[in-house]
mmCIF file with all atom_site columns, C-alpha atoms in Angstrom:
data_model
loop_
_atom_site.group_PDB
_atom_site.id
_atom_site.type_symbol
_atom_site.label_atom_id
_atom_site.label_alt_id
_atom_site.label_comp_id
_atom_site.label_asym_id
_atom_site.label_entity_id
_atom_site.label_seq_id
_atom_site.pdbx_PDB_ins_code
_atom_site.Cartn_x
_atom_site.Cartn_y
_atom_site.Cartn_z
_atom_site.occupancy
_atom_site.B_iso_or_equiv
_atom_site.pdbx_formal_charge
_atom_site.auth_seq_id
_atom_site.auth_comp_id
_atom_site.auth_asym_id
_atom_site.auth_atom_id
_atom_site.pdbx_PDB_model_num
ATOM 1   C CA . TRP A 1 1   ? 14.173 -52.116 68.026 1.00 55.00 ? 9   TRP A CA 1
ATOM 2   C CA . PHE A 1 2   ? 17.271 -50.269 66.865 1.00 65.00 ? 10  PHE A CA 1
ATOM 3   C CA . GLY A 1 3   ? 19.456 -52.401 69.106 1.00 67.00 ? 11  GLY A CA 1
ATOM 4   C CA . ASP A 1 4   ? 17.943 -55.602 67.728 1.00 62.00 ? 12  ASP A CA 1
ATOM 5   C CA . ALA A 1 5   ? 18.292 -54.335 64.154 1.00 66.00 ? 13  ALA A CA 1
ATOM 6   C CA . ILE A 1 6   ? 21.972 -53.518 64.703 1.00 63.00 ? 14  ILE A CA 1
ATOM 7   C CA . THR A 1 7   ? 22.673 -56.897 66.305 1.00 66.00 ? 15  THR A CA 1
ATOM 8   C CA . GLU A 1 8   ? 20.915 -58.799 63.529 1.00 60.00 ? 16  GLU A CA 1
ATOM 9   C CA . SER A 1 9   ? 22.589 -56.746 60.810 1.00 66.00 ? 17  SER A CA 1
ATOM 10  C CA . GLU A 1 10  ? 26.065 -57.229 62.249 1.00 66.00 ? 18  GLU A CA 1
ATOM 11  C CA . GLY A 1 11  ? 25.286 -60.931 62.631 1.00 69.00 ? 19  GLY A CA 1
ATOM 12  C CA . GLY A 1 12  ? 24.628 -61.215 58.904 1.00 68.00 ? 20  GLY A CA 1
ATOM 13  C CA . GLN A 1 13  ? 20.976 -62.156 59.379 1.00 66.00 ? 21  GLN A CA 1
ATOM 14  C CA . TYR A 1 14  ? 19.645 -59.646 56.866 1.00 73.00 ? 22  TYR A CA 1
ATOM 15  C CA . GLY A 1 15  ? 19.326 -60.572 53.234 1.00 73.00 ? 23  GLY A CA 1
ATOM 16  C CA . ARG A 1 16  ? 18.703 -58.529 50.132 1.00 80.00 ? 24  ARG A CA 1
ATOM 17  C CA . LYS A 1 17  ? 14.960 -58.087 50.757 1.00 85.00 ? 25  LYS A CA 1
ATOM 18  C CA . ILE A 1 18  ? 15.450 -56.713 54.263 1.00 84.00 ? 26  ILE A CA 1
ATOM 19  C CA . ASP A 1 19  ? 18.163 -54.377 53.024 1.00 82.00 ? 27  ASP A CA 1
ATOM 20  C CA . LEU A 1 20  ? 15.859 -53.194 50.259 1.00 90.00 ? 28  LEU A CA 1
ATOM 21  C CA . SER A 1 21  ? 13.054 -52.577 52.758 1.00 90.00 ? 29  SER A CA 1
ATOM 22  C CA . PHE A 1 22  ? 15.388 -50.377 54.818 1.00 89.00 ? 30  PHE A CA 1
ATOM 23  C CA . ARG A 1 23  ? 16.324 -48.405 51.717 1.00 92.00 ? 31  ARG A CA 1
ATOM 24  C CA . TRP A 1 24  ? 12.701 -47.867 50.747 1.00 94.00 ? 32  TRP A CA 1
ATOM 25  C CA . SER A 1 25  ? 11.834 -46.850 54.310 1.00 94.00 ? 33  SER A CA 1
ATOM 26  C CA . MET A 1 26  ? 14.595 -44.249 54.420 1.00 95.00 ? 34  MET A CA 1
ATOM 27  C CA . SER A 1 27  ? 13.654 -43.006 50.959 1.00 96.00 ? 35  SER A CA 1
ATOM 28  C CA . TRP A 1 28  ? 10.029 -42.473 51.984 1.00 97.00 ? 36  TRP A CA 1
ATOM 29  C CA . PHE A 1 29  ? 11.122 -40.800 55.207 1.00 96.00 ? 37  PHE A CA 1
ATOM 30  C CA . ILE A 1 30  ? 13.265 -38.318 53.288 1.00 97.00 ? 38  ILE A CA 1
ATOM 31  C CA . PHE A 1 31  ? 10.397 -37.802 50.829 1.00 97.00 ? 39  PHE A CA 1
ATOM 32  C CA . SER A 1 32  ? 8.139  -36.878 53.759 1.00 97.00 ? 40  SER A CA 1
ATOM 33  C CA . GLU A 1 33  ? 10.770 -34.365 54.839 1.00 97.00 ? 41  GLU A CA 1
ATOM 34  C CA . VAL A 1 34  ? 10.816 -32.933 51.325 1.00 97.00 ? 42  VAL A CA 1
ATOM 35  C CA . MET A 1 35  ? 7.049  -32.395 51.604 1.00 97.00 ? 43  MET A CA 1
ATOM 36  C CA . PHE A 1 36  ? 7.555  -30.860 55.056 1.00 96.00 ? 44  PHE A CA 1
ATOM 37  C CA . PHE A 1 37  ? 9.957  -28.228 53.795 1.00 96.00 ? 45  PHE A CA 1
ATOM 38  C CA . GLY A 1 38  ? 8.014  -27.917 50.549 1.00 96.00 ? 46  GLY A CA 1
ATOM 39  C CA . ALA A 1 39  ? 5.051  -26.646 52.561 1.00 95.00 ? 47  ALA A CA 1
ATOM 40  C CA . PHE A 1 40  ? 7.199  -23.996 54.236 1.00 94.00 ? 48  PHE A CA 1
ATOM 41  C CA . PHE A 1 41  ? 8.820  -22.912 50.984 1.00 95.00 ? 49  PHE A CA 1
ATOM 42  C CA . SER A 1 42  ? 5.321  -22.697 49.494 1.00 95.00 ? 50  SER A CA 1
ATOM 43  C CA . ALA A 1 43  ? 4.257  -20.445 52.369 1.00 93.00 ? 51  ALA A CA 1
ATOM 44  C CA . LEU A 1 44  ? 7.224  -18.188 51.631 1.00 92.00 ? 52  LEU A CA 1
ATOM 45  C CA . TRP A 1 45  ? 6.337  -18.116 47.937 1.00 92.00 ? 53  TRP A CA 1
ATOM 46  C CA . TRP A 1 46  ? 2.674  -17.363 48.671 1.00 91.00 ? 54  TRP A CA 1
ATOM 47  C CA . ALA A 1 47  ? 3.534  -14.507 51.014 1.00 88.00 ? 55  ALA A CA 1
ATOM 48  C CA . ARG A 1 48  ? 5.902  -12.962 48.483 1.00 87.00 ? 56  ARG A CA 1
ATOM 49  C CA . SER A 1 49  ? 3.883  -13.558 45.322 1.00 86.00 ? 57  SER A CA 1
ATOM 50  C CA . HIS A 1 50  ? 0.294  -13.127 46.543 1.00 84.00 ? 58  HIS A CA 1
ATOM 51  C CA . SER A 1 51  ? -0.136 -11.797 50.077 1.00 81.00 ? 59  SER A CA 1
ATOM 52  C CA . VAL A 1 52  ? 2.246  -8.842  49.856 1.00 77.00 ? 60  VAL A CA 1
ATOM 53  C CA . PRO A 1 53  ? 0.992  -7.696  46.408 1.00 77.00 ? 61  PRO A CA 1
ATOM 54  C CA . ALA A 1 54  ? -2.592 -8.009  47.664 1.00 77.00 ? 62  ALA A CA 1
ATOM 55  C CA . LEU A 1 55  ? -1.833 -5.751  50.630 1.00 72.00 ? 63  LEU A CA 1
ATOM 56  C CA . GLY A 1 56  ? -0.461 -3.195  48.210 1.00 71.00 ? 64  GLY A CA 1
ATOM 57  C CA . SER A 1 57  ? -3.581 -3.191  46.054 1.00 73.00 ? 65  SER A CA 1
ATOM 58  C CA . LEU A 1 58  ? -5.780 -0.162  45.568 1.00 61.00 ? 66  LEU A CA 1
ATOM 59  C CA . GLU A 1 59  ? -8.402 -1.443  48.024 1.00 66.00 ? 67  GLU A CA 1
ATOM 60  C CA . ASN A 1 60  ? -5.888 -1.808  50.864 1.00 64.00 ? 68  ASN A CA 1
ATOM 61  C CA . ALA A 1 61  ? -4.256 1.538   50.157 1.00 65.00 ? 69  ALA A CA 1
ATOM 62  C CA . LEU A 1 62  ? -6.907 3.177   52.322 1.00 68.00 ? 70  LEU A CA 1
ATOM 63  C CA . LEU A 1 63  ? -5.939 0.997   55.304 1.00 66.00 ? 71  LEU A CA 1
ATOM 64  C CA . TRP A 1 64  ? -2.151 1.205   54.892 1.00 66.00 ? 72  TRP A CA 1
ATOM 65  C CA . PRO A 1 65  ? -1.394 4.224   52.702 1.00 67.00 ? 73  PRO A CA 1
ATOM 66  C CA . ASP A 1 66  ? 2.359  4.014   53.384 1.00 67.00 ? 74  ASP A CA 1
ATOM 67  C CA . PHE A 1 67  ? 2.669  0.281   52.692 1.00 66.00 ? 75  PHE A CA 1
ATOM 68  C CA . LYS A 1 68  ? 5.034  -0.696  49.862 1.00 70.00 ? 76  LYS A CA 1
ATOM 69  C CA . ALA A 1 69  ? 4.337  -4.039  48.205 1.00 71.00 ? 77  ALA A CA 1
ATOM 70  C CA . VAL A 1 70  ? 7.931  -5.234  47.968 1.00 71.00 ? 78  VAL A CA 1
ATOM 71  C CA . TRP A 1 71  ? 9.756  -8.181  49.558 1.00 73.00 ? 79  TRP A CA 1
ATOM 72  C CA . PRO A 1 72  ? 11.300 -7.773  51.988 1.00 71.00 ? 80  PRO A CA 1
ATOM 73  C CA . SER A 1 73  ? 9.730  -4.529  53.129 1.00 60.00 ? 81  SER A CA 1
ATOM 74  C CA . MET A 1 74  ? 13.167 -2.931  53.344 1.00 56.00 ? 82  MET A CA 1
ATOM 75  C CA . ALA A 1 75  ? 16.651 -3.623  52.040 1.00 49.00 ? 83  ALA A CA 1
ATOM 76  C CA . ALA A 1 76  ? 19.027 -5.818  54.011 1.00 48.00 ? 84  ALA A CA 1
ATOM 77  C CA . GLY A 1 77  ? 20.382 -3.975  57.028 1.00 50.00 ? 85  GLY A CA 1
ATOM 78  C CA . MET A 1 78  ? 17.807 -1.166  56.930 1.00 51.00 ? 86  MET A CA 1
ATOM 79  C CA . THR A 1 79  ? 15.466 -0.666  59.860 1.00 52.00 ? 87  THR A CA 1
ATOM 80  C CA . ALA A 1 80  ? 11.783 -0.009  59.368 1.00 54.00 ? 88  ALA A CA 1
ATOM 81  C CA . SER A 1 81  ? 8.335  -1.082  60.478 1.00 55.00 ? 89  SER A CA 1
ATOM 82  C CA . PRO A 1 82  ? 6.114  -2.374  57.657 1.00 54.00 ? 90  PRO A CA 1
ATOM 83  C CA . ALA A 1 83  ? 2.934  -0.306  57.783 1.00 52.00 ? 91  ALA A CA 1
ATOM 84  C CA . GLY A 1 84  ? 3.775  0.639   61.374 1.00 56.00 ? 92  GLY A CA 1
ATOM 85  C CA . ILE A 1 85  ? 2.183  -2.561  62.675 1.00 61.00 ? 93  ILE A CA 1
ATOM 86  C CA . VAL A 1 86  ? 5.149  -4.346  64.286 1.00 66.00 ? 94  VAL A CA 1
ATOM 87  C CA . GLU A 1 87  ? 8.275  -3.153  66.075 1.00 76.00 ? 95  GLU A CA 1
ATOM 88  C CA . PRO A 1 88  ? 10.917 -1.749  63.710 1.00 79.00 ? 96  PRO A CA 1
ATOM 89  C CA . PHE A 1 89  ? 13.397 -4.406  62.625 1.00 82.00 ? 97  PHE A CA 1
ATOM 90  C CA . ALA A 1 90  ? 16.196 -4.862  60.110 1.00 83.00 ? 98  ALA A CA 1
ATOM 91  C CA . THR A 1 91  ? 16.355 -7.586  57.486 1.00 84.00 ? 99  THR A CA 1
ATOM 92  C CA . VAL A 1 92  ? 19.339 -9.863  57.010 1.00 87.00 ? 100 VAL A CA 1
ATOM 93  C CA . GLY A 1 93  ? 21.424 -10.480 53.896 1.00 88.00 ? 101 GLY A CA 1
ATOM 94  C CA . PRO A 1 94  ? 23.702 -13.358 52.881 1.00 90.00 ? 102 PRO A CA 1
ATOM 95  C CA . PHE A 1 95  ? 26.938 -11.877 54.272 1.00 88.00 ? 103 PHE A CA 1
ATOM 96  C CA . TRP A 1 96  ? 28.698 -13.117 56.160 1.00 91.00 ? 104 TRP A CA 1
ATOM 97  C CA . LEU A 1 97  ? 27.339 -15.644 58.602 1.00 96.00 ? 105 LEU A CA 1
ATOM 98  C CA . PRO A 1 98  ? 24.910 -17.367 56.173 1.00 96.00 ? 106 PRO A CA 1
ATOM 99  C CA . THR A 1 99  ? 27.698 -17.640 53.596 1.00 97.00 ? 107 THR A CA 1
ATOM 100 C CA . ILE A 1 100 ? 30.043 -19.117 56.195 1.00 97.00 ? 108 ILE A CA 1
ATOM 101 C CA . ASN A 1 101 ? 27.382 -21.656 57.130 1.00 97.00 ? 109 ASN A CA 1
ATOM 102 C CA . THR A 1 102 ? 26.898 -22.527 53.475 1.00 98.00 ? 110 THR A CA 1
ATOM 103 C CA . ALA A 1 103 ? 30.614 -23.237 53.148 1.00 98.00 ? 111 ALA A CA 1
ATOM 104 C CA . LEU A 1 104 ? 30.505 -25.343 56.321 1.00 98.00 ? 112 LEU A CA 1
ATOM 105 C CA . LEU A 1 105 ? 27.630 -27.522 55.113 1.00 97.00 ? 113 LEU A CA 1
ATOM 106 C CA . LEU A 1 106 ? 29.034 -27.954 51.618 1.00 97.00 ? 114 LEU A CA 1
ATOM 107 C CA . THR A 1 107 ? 32.382 -28.928 53.105 1.00 98.00 ? 115 THR A CA 1
ATOM 108 C CA . SER A 1 108 ? 30.668 -31.405 55.421 1.00 98.00 ? 116 SER A CA 1
ATOM 109 C CA . GLY A 1 109 ? 29.036 -33.009 52.395 1.00 97.00 ? 117 GLY A CA 1
ATOM 110 C CA . VAL A 1 110 ? 32.472 -33.451 50.846 1.00 98.00 ? 118 VAL A CA 1
ATOM 111 C CA . THR A 1 111 ? 34.018 -34.920 54.006 1.00 98.00 ? 119 THR A CA 1
ATOM 112 C CA . LEU A 1 112 ? 31.092 -37.315 54.384 1.00 98.00 ? 120 LEU A CA 1
ATOM 113 C CA . THR A 1 113 ? 31.522 -38.486 50.788 1.00 98.00 ? 121 THR A CA 1
ATOM 114 C CA . ILE A 1 114 ? 35.244 -39.022 51.385 1.00 98.00 ? 122 ILE A CA 1
ATOM 115 C CA . ALA A 1 115 ? 34.394 -41.061 54.483 1.00 98.00 ? 123 ALA A CA 1
ATOM 116 C CA . HIS A 1 116 ? 31.977 -43.189 52.461 1.00 98.00 ? 124 HIS A CA 1
ATOM 117 C CA . HIS A 1 117 ? 34.536 -43.904 49.757 1.00 97.00 ? 125 HIS A CA 1
ATOM 118 C CA . ALA A 1 118 ? 37.093 -44.771 52.433 1.00 98.00 ? 126 ALA A CA 1
ATOM 119 C CA . LEU A 1 119 ? 34.654 -47.231 54.006 1.00 97.00 ? 127 LEU A CA 1
ATOM 120 C CA . VAL A 1 120 ? 34.001 -48.908 50.663 1.00 96.00 ? 128 VAL A CA 1
ATOM 121 C CA . ALA A 1 121 ? 37.776 -49.128 50.151 1.00 96.00 ? 129 ALA A CA 1
ATOM 122 C CA . GLY A 1 122 ? 38.197 -50.759 53.558 1.00 93.00 ? 130 GLY A CA 1
ATOM 123 C CA . ASN A 1 123 ? 40.116 -47.857 55.107 1.00 97.00 ? 131 ASN A CA 1
ATOM 124 C CA . ARG A 1 124 ? 38.384 -47.677 58.494 1.00 96.00 ? 132 ARG A CA 1
ATOM 125 C CA . SER A 1 125 ? 40.767 -45.206 60.140 1.00 97.00 ? 133 SER A CA 1
ATOM 126 C CA . LYS A 1 126 ? 40.281 -42.690 57.323 1.00 98.00 ? 134 LYS A CA 1
ATOM 127 C CA . THR A 1 127 ? 36.531 -43.225 57.468 1.00 98.00 ? 135 THR A CA 1
ATOM 128 C CA . ILE A 1 128 ? 36.420 -42.499 61.187 1.00 98.00 ? 136 ILE A CA 1
ATOM 129 C CA . ALA A 1 129 ? 38.639 -39.422 60.860 1.00 98.00 ? 137 ALA A CA 1
ATOM 130 C CA . PHE A 1 130 ? 36.464 -37.844 58.180 1.00 98.00 ? 138 PHE A CA 1
ATOM 131 C CA . MET A 1 131 ? 33.285 -38.776 60.033 1.00 98.00 ? 139 MET A CA 1
ATOM 132 C CA . TRP A 1 132 ? 34.511 -36.920 63.109 1.00 98.00 ? 140 TRP A CA 1
ATOM 133 C CA . LEU A 1 133 ? 35.370 -33.974 60.872 1.00 98.00 ? 141 LEU A CA 1
ATOM 134 C CA . THR A 1 134 ? 31.847 -34.041 59.433 1.00 98.00 ? 142 THR A CA 1
ATOM 135 C CA . VAL A 1 135 ? 30.308 -34.073 62.906 1.00 98.00 ? 143 VAL A CA 1
ATOM 136 C CA . LEU A 1 136 ? 32.558 -31.177 63.933 1.00 98.00 ? 144 LEU A CA 1
ATOM 137 C CA . LEU A 1 137 ? 31.444 -29.143 60.916 1.00 98.00 ? 145 LEU A CA 1
ATOM 138 C CA . GLY A 1 138 ? 27.835 -29.770 61.918 1.00 98.00 ? 146 GLY A CA 1
ATOM 139 C CA . VAL A 1 139 ? 28.534 -28.542 65.449 1.00 98.00 ? 147 VAL A CA 1
ATOM 140 C CA . VAL A 1 140 ? 30.230 -25.399 64.118 1.00 98.00 ? 148 VAL A CA 1
ATOM 141 C CA . PHE A 1 141 ? 27.277 -24.777 61.779 1.00 98.00 ? 149 PHE A CA 1
ATOM 142 C CA . LEU A 1 142 ? 24.864 -24.850 64.712 1.00 98.00 ? 150 LEU A CA 1
ATOM 143 C CA . GLY A 1 143 ? 27.163 -22.579 66.702 1.00 98.00 ? 151 GLY A CA 1
ATOM 144 C CA . VAL A 1 144 ? 27.275 -20.028 63.884 1.00 98.00 ? 152 VAL A CA 1
ATOM 145 C CA . GLN A 1 145 ? 23.503 -20.165 63.479 1.00 97.00 ? 153 GLN A CA 1
ATOM 146 C CA . GLY A 1 146 ? 23.041 -19.673 67.212 1.00 97.00 ? 154 GLY A CA 1
ATOM 147 C CA . TYR A 1 147 ? 25.298 -16.619 67.074 1.00 97.00 ? 155 TYR A CA 1
ATOM 148 C CA . GLU A 1 148 ? 23.355 -15.340 64.060 1.00 97.00 ? 156 GLU A CA 1
ATOM 149 C CA . TYR A 1 149 ? 20.078 -15.651 65.975 1.00 96.00 ? 157 TYR A CA 1
ATOM 150 C CA . TYR A 1 150 ? 21.594 -13.740 68.897 1.00 96.00 ? 158 TYR A CA 1
ATOM 151 C CA . HIS A 1 151 ? 22.795 -11.025 66.511 1.00 95.00 ? 159 HIS A CA 1
ATOM 152 C CA . LEU A 1 152 ? 19.392 -10.780 64.815 1.00 94.00 ? 160 LEU A CA 1
ATOM 153 C CA . TYR A 1 153 ? 17.537 -10.554 68.108 1.00 93.00 ? 161 TYR A CA 1
ATOM 154 C CA . THR A 1 154 ? 19.796 -8.106  69.928 1.00 92.00 ? 162 THR A CA 1
ATOM 155 C CA . GLU A 1 155 ? 21.071 -5.882  67.121 1.00 91.00 ? 163 GLU A CA 1
ATOM 156 C CA . LEU A 1 156 ? 18.520 -6.087  64.301 1.00 89.00 ? 164 LEU A CA 1
ATOM 157 C CA . ASN A 1 157 ? 15.452 -6.636  66.502 1.00 89.00 ? 165 ASN A CA 1
ATOM 158 C CA . LEU A 1 158 ? 14.359 -9.367  64.095 1.00 90.00 ? 166 LEU A CA 1
ATOM 159 C CA . LYS A 1 159 ? 12.049 -11.770 65.912 1.00 89.00 ? 167 LYS A CA 1
ATOM 160 C CA . LEU A 1 160 ? 9.466  -14.410 65.168 1.00 88.00 ? 168 LEU A CA 1
ATOM 161 C CA . SER A 1 161 ? 6.853  -11.698 65.700 1.00 84.00 ? 169 SER A CA 1
ATOM 162 C CA . SER A 1 162 ? 8.411  -9.368  63.092 1.00 83.00 ? 170 SER A CA 1
ATOM 163 C CA . GLY A 1 163 ? 5.612  -9.753  60.592 1.00 80.00 ? 171 GLY A CA 1
ATOM 164 C CA . VAL A 1 164 ? 5.513  -12.313 57.818 1.00 84.00 ? 172 VAL A CA 1
ATOM 165 C CA . TYR A 1 165 ? 9.207  -11.764 57.085 1.00 87.00 ? 173 TYR A CA 1
ATOM 166 C CA . GLY A 1 166 ? 10.277 -12.693 60.600 1.00 90.00 ? 174 GLY A CA 1
ATOM 167 C CA . SER A 1 167 ? 7.886  -15.626 60.911 1.00 91.00 ? 175 SER A CA 1
ATOM 168 C CA . THR A 1 168 ? 8.895  -17.230 57.606 1.00 92.00 ? 176 THR A CA 1
ATOM 169 C CA . PHE A 1 169 ? 12.590 -16.569 58.248 1.00 94.00 ? 177 PHE A CA 1
ATOM 170 C CA . PHE A 1 170 ? 12.666 -18.235 61.654 1.00 95.00 ? 178 PHE A CA 1
ATOM 171 C CA . MET A 1 171 ? 10.253 -20.961 60.606 1.00 95.00 ? 179 MET A CA 1
ATOM 172 C CA . LEU A 1 172 ? 12.498 -22.086 57.756 1.00 96.00 ? 180 LEU A CA 1
ATOM 173 C CA . THR A 1 173 ? 15.906 -21.548 59.325 1.00 97.00 ? 181 THR A CA 1
ATOM 174 C CA . GLY A 1 174 ? 14.793 -22.853 62.722 1.00 97.00 ? 182 GLY A CA 1
ATOM 175 C CA . PHE A 1 175 ? 13.359 -26.106 61.432 1.00 97.00 ? 183 PHE A CA 1
ATOM 176 C CA . HIS A 1 176 ? 16.398 -26.579 59.227 1.00 98.00 ? 184 HIS A CA 1
ATOM 177 C CA . GLY A 1 177 ? 18.669 -26.054 62.213 1.00 98.00 ? 185 GLY A CA 1
ATOM 178 C CA . PHE A 1 178 ? 16.715 -28.714 64.093 1.00 98.00 ? 186 PHE A CA 1
ATOM 179 C CA . HIS A 1 179 ? 17.224 -31.119 61.192 1.00 98.00 ? 187 HIS A CA 1
ATOM 180 C CA . VAL A 1 180 ? 20.950 -30.364 61.191 1.00 98.00 ? 188 VAL A CA 1
ATOM 181 C CA . PHE A 1 181 ? 21.004 -31.233 64.896 1.00 98.00 ? 189 PHE A CA 1
ATOM 182 C CA . VAL A 1 182 ? 19.192 -34.525 64.256 1.00 98.00 ? 190 VAL A CA 1
ATOM 183 C CA . GLY A 1 183 ? 21.494 -35.334 61.338 1.00 97.00 ? 191 GLY A CA 1
ATOM 184 C CA . MET A 1 184 ? 24.546 -34.554 63.442 1.00 97.00 ? 192 MET A CA 1
ATOM 185 C CA . LEU A 1 185 ? 23.347 -36.982 66.130 1.00 98.00 ? 193 LEU A CA 1
ATOM 186 C CA . MET A 1 186 ? 22.836 -39.638 63.464 1.00 97.00 ? 194 MET A CA 1
ATOM 187 C CA . LEU A 1 187 ? 26.362 -39.148 62.131 1.00 98.00 ? 195 LEU A CA 1
ATOM 188 C CA . LEU A 1 188 ? 27.776 -39.191 65.660 1.00 98.00 ? 196 LEU A CA 1
ATOM 189 C CA . PHE A 1 189 ? 26.016 -42.494 66.346 1.00 96.00 ? 197 PHE A CA 1
ATOM 190 C CA . ILE A 1 190 ? 27.342 -43.948 63.081 1.00 96.00 ? 198 ILE A CA 1
ATOM 191 C CA . THR A 1 191 ? 30.864 -42.772 63.938 1.00 97.00 ? 199 THR A CA 1
ATOM 192 C CA . LEU A 1 192 ? 30.728 -44.477 67.328 1.00 97.00 ? 200 LEU A CA 1
ATOM 193 C CA . ARG A 1 193 ? 29.548 -47.660 65.639 1.00 95.00 ? 201 ARG A CA 1
ATOM 194 C CA . LEU A 1 194 ? 32.459 -47.443 63.218 1.00 96.00 ? 202 LEU A CA 1
ATOM 195 C CA . GLN A 1 195 ? 34.846 -47.232 66.141 1.00 96.00 ? 203 GLN A CA 1
ATOM 196 C CA . LYS A 1 196 ? 33.302 -50.422 67.514 1.00 94.00 ? 204 LYS A CA 1
ATOM 197 C CA . GLY A 1 197 ? 34.056 -52.196 64.252 1.00 92.00 ? 205 GLY A CA 1
ATOM 198 C CA . HIS A 1 198 ? 30.568 -52.082 62.773 1.00 92.00 ? 206 HIS A CA 1
ATOM 199 C CA . PHE A 1 199 ? 29.916 -51.877 59.018 1.00 90.00 ? 207 PHE A CA 1
ATOM 200 C CA . SER A 1 200 ? 31.864 -53.467 56.204 1.00 90.00 ? 208 SER A CA 1
ATOM 201 C CA . PRO A 1 201 ? 32.671 -52.370 52.650 1.00 90.00 ? 209 PRO A CA 1
ATOM 202 C CA . ASP A 1 202 ? 29.694 -54.329 51.276 1.00 87.00 ? 210 ASP A CA 1
ATOM 203 C CA . ARG A 1 203 ? 27.244 -54.045 54.195 1.00 85.00 ? 211 ARG A CA 1
ATOM 204 C CA . HIS A 1 204 ? 26.767 -50.540 55.614 1.00 90.00 ? 212 HIS A CA 1
ATOM 205 C CA . PHE A 1 205 ? 23.303 -49.206 54.921 1.00 90.00 ? 213 PHE A CA 1
ATOM 206 C CA . GLY A 1 206 ? 23.134 -47.576 58.353 1.00 92.00 ? 214 GLY A CA 1
ATOM 207 C CA . PHE A 1 207 ? 25.985 -45.372 57.189 1.00 95.00 ? 215 PHE A CA 1
ATOM 208 C CA . GLU A 1 208 ? 24.349 -44.735 53.820 1.00 96.00 ? 216 GLU A CA 1
ATOM 209 C CA . GLY A 1 209 ? 20.983 -43.853 55.343 1.00 95.00 ? 217 GLY A CA 1
ATOM 210 C CA . ALA A 1 210 ? 22.552 -41.240 57.613 1.00 97.00 ? 218 ALA A CA 1
ATOM 211 C CA . ALA A 1 211 ? 24.532 -39.902 54.644 1.00 97.00 ? 219 ALA A CA 1
ATOM 212 C CA . TRP A 1 212 ? 21.356 -39.597 52.551 1.00 98.00 ? 220 TRP A CA 1
ATOM 213 C CA . TYR A 1 213 ? 19.737 -37.583 55.309 1.00 98.00 ? 221 TYR A CA 1
ATOM 214 C CA . TRP A 1 214 ? 22.752 -35.287 55.687 1.00 98.00 ? 222 TRP A CA 1
ATOM 215 C CA . HIS A 1 215 ? 22.937 -34.594 51.960 1.00 98.00 ? 223 HIS A CA 1
ATOM 216 C CA . PHE A 1 216 ? 19.215 -33.806 52.029 1.00 98.00 ? 224 PHE A CA 1
ATOM 217 C CA . VAL A 1 217 ? 19.871 -31.261 54.786 1.00 97.00 ? 225 VAL A CA 1
ATOM 218 C CA . ASP A 1 218 ? 22.614 -29.754 52.607 1.00 97.00 ? 226 ASP A CA 1
ATOM 219 C CA . VAL A 1 219 ? 20.258 -29.341 49.660 1.00 97.00 ? 227 VAL A CA 1
ATOM 220 C CA . VAL A 1 220 ? 17.557 -27.726 51.804 1.00 97.00 ? 228 VAL A CA 1
ATOM 221 C CA . TRP A 1 221 ? 20.083 -25.221 53.112 1.00 97.00 ? 229 TRP A CA 1
ATOM 222 C CA . LEU A 1 222 ? 21.083 -24.244 49.579 1.00 96.00 ? 230 LEU A CA 1
ATOM 223 C CA . GLY A 1 223 ? 17.429 -23.491 48.883 1.00 95.00 ? 231 GLY A CA 1
ATOM 224 C CA . LEU A 1 224 ? 17.231 -21.442 52.065 1.00 95.00 ? 232 LEU A CA 1
ATOM 225 C CA . TYR A 1 225 ? 20.428 -19.590 51.283 1.00 96.00 ? 233 TYR A CA 1
ATOM 226 C CA . ILE A 1 226 ? 19.143 -18.514 47.881 1.00 95.00 ? 234 ILE A CA 1
ATOM 227 C CA . LEU A 1 227 ? 15.445 -17.918 48.581 1.00 93.00 ? 235 LEU A CA 1
ATOM 228 C CA . VAL A 1 228 ? 15.658 -16.468 52.094 1.00 93.00 ? 236 VAL A CA 1
ATOM 229 C CA . TYR A 1 229 ? 18.971 -14.615 52.215 1.00 92.00 ? 237 TYR A CA 1
ATOM 230 C CA . TRP A 1 230 ? 19.519 -13.583 48.587 1.00 90.00 ? 238 TRP A CA 1
ATOM 231 C CA . LEU A 1 231 ? 16.069 -13.007 47.077 1.00 81.00 ? 239 LEU A CA 1
#
């Protein structure tokens, strides 16, 4: 289907209504992704605002007398075992790997925007150059996140099984990393199409759709950076 859609689009067979249908389809797809991450952010909020305070209530004090109803259960970098239930682990703060990744994604959003403006202006060589730079930034982001996971597992003993903190941390950052990988593949595919001469200044929704998705991934990461690493 994708091959047929590309051939028909490059052949000028799509009119305004078809283009509009593609835009609506991509918009609804991104909306579904917003709901997807919204559910995970809601789980994080519920754990912090309701579950943890409930465990620290007077009734539960008899079960876990040493439990402290704070989030996270210890300061960043400190090692402890909440209520002695799971293996001791250390939490993670925003410095420095998460901050580096934030800079990488924000920069990739800028390079992608520059590439888009270059395409509209008819400067294909500049478009391709900045698209490759955007893809490279995505690859580096994933590399840094992979190194962060290795550091968390080997040095901080932070795992998916490290209580609600570990499960929500890896659930959110892991799924986001997967979306970065998907977005990077989309941008790579668009870049290869650009090198084949596809897209024109007035007909390039394939490019725009991939750009929408990448900017969405950027916004989700900003939420993660603030809510998971800072708060």
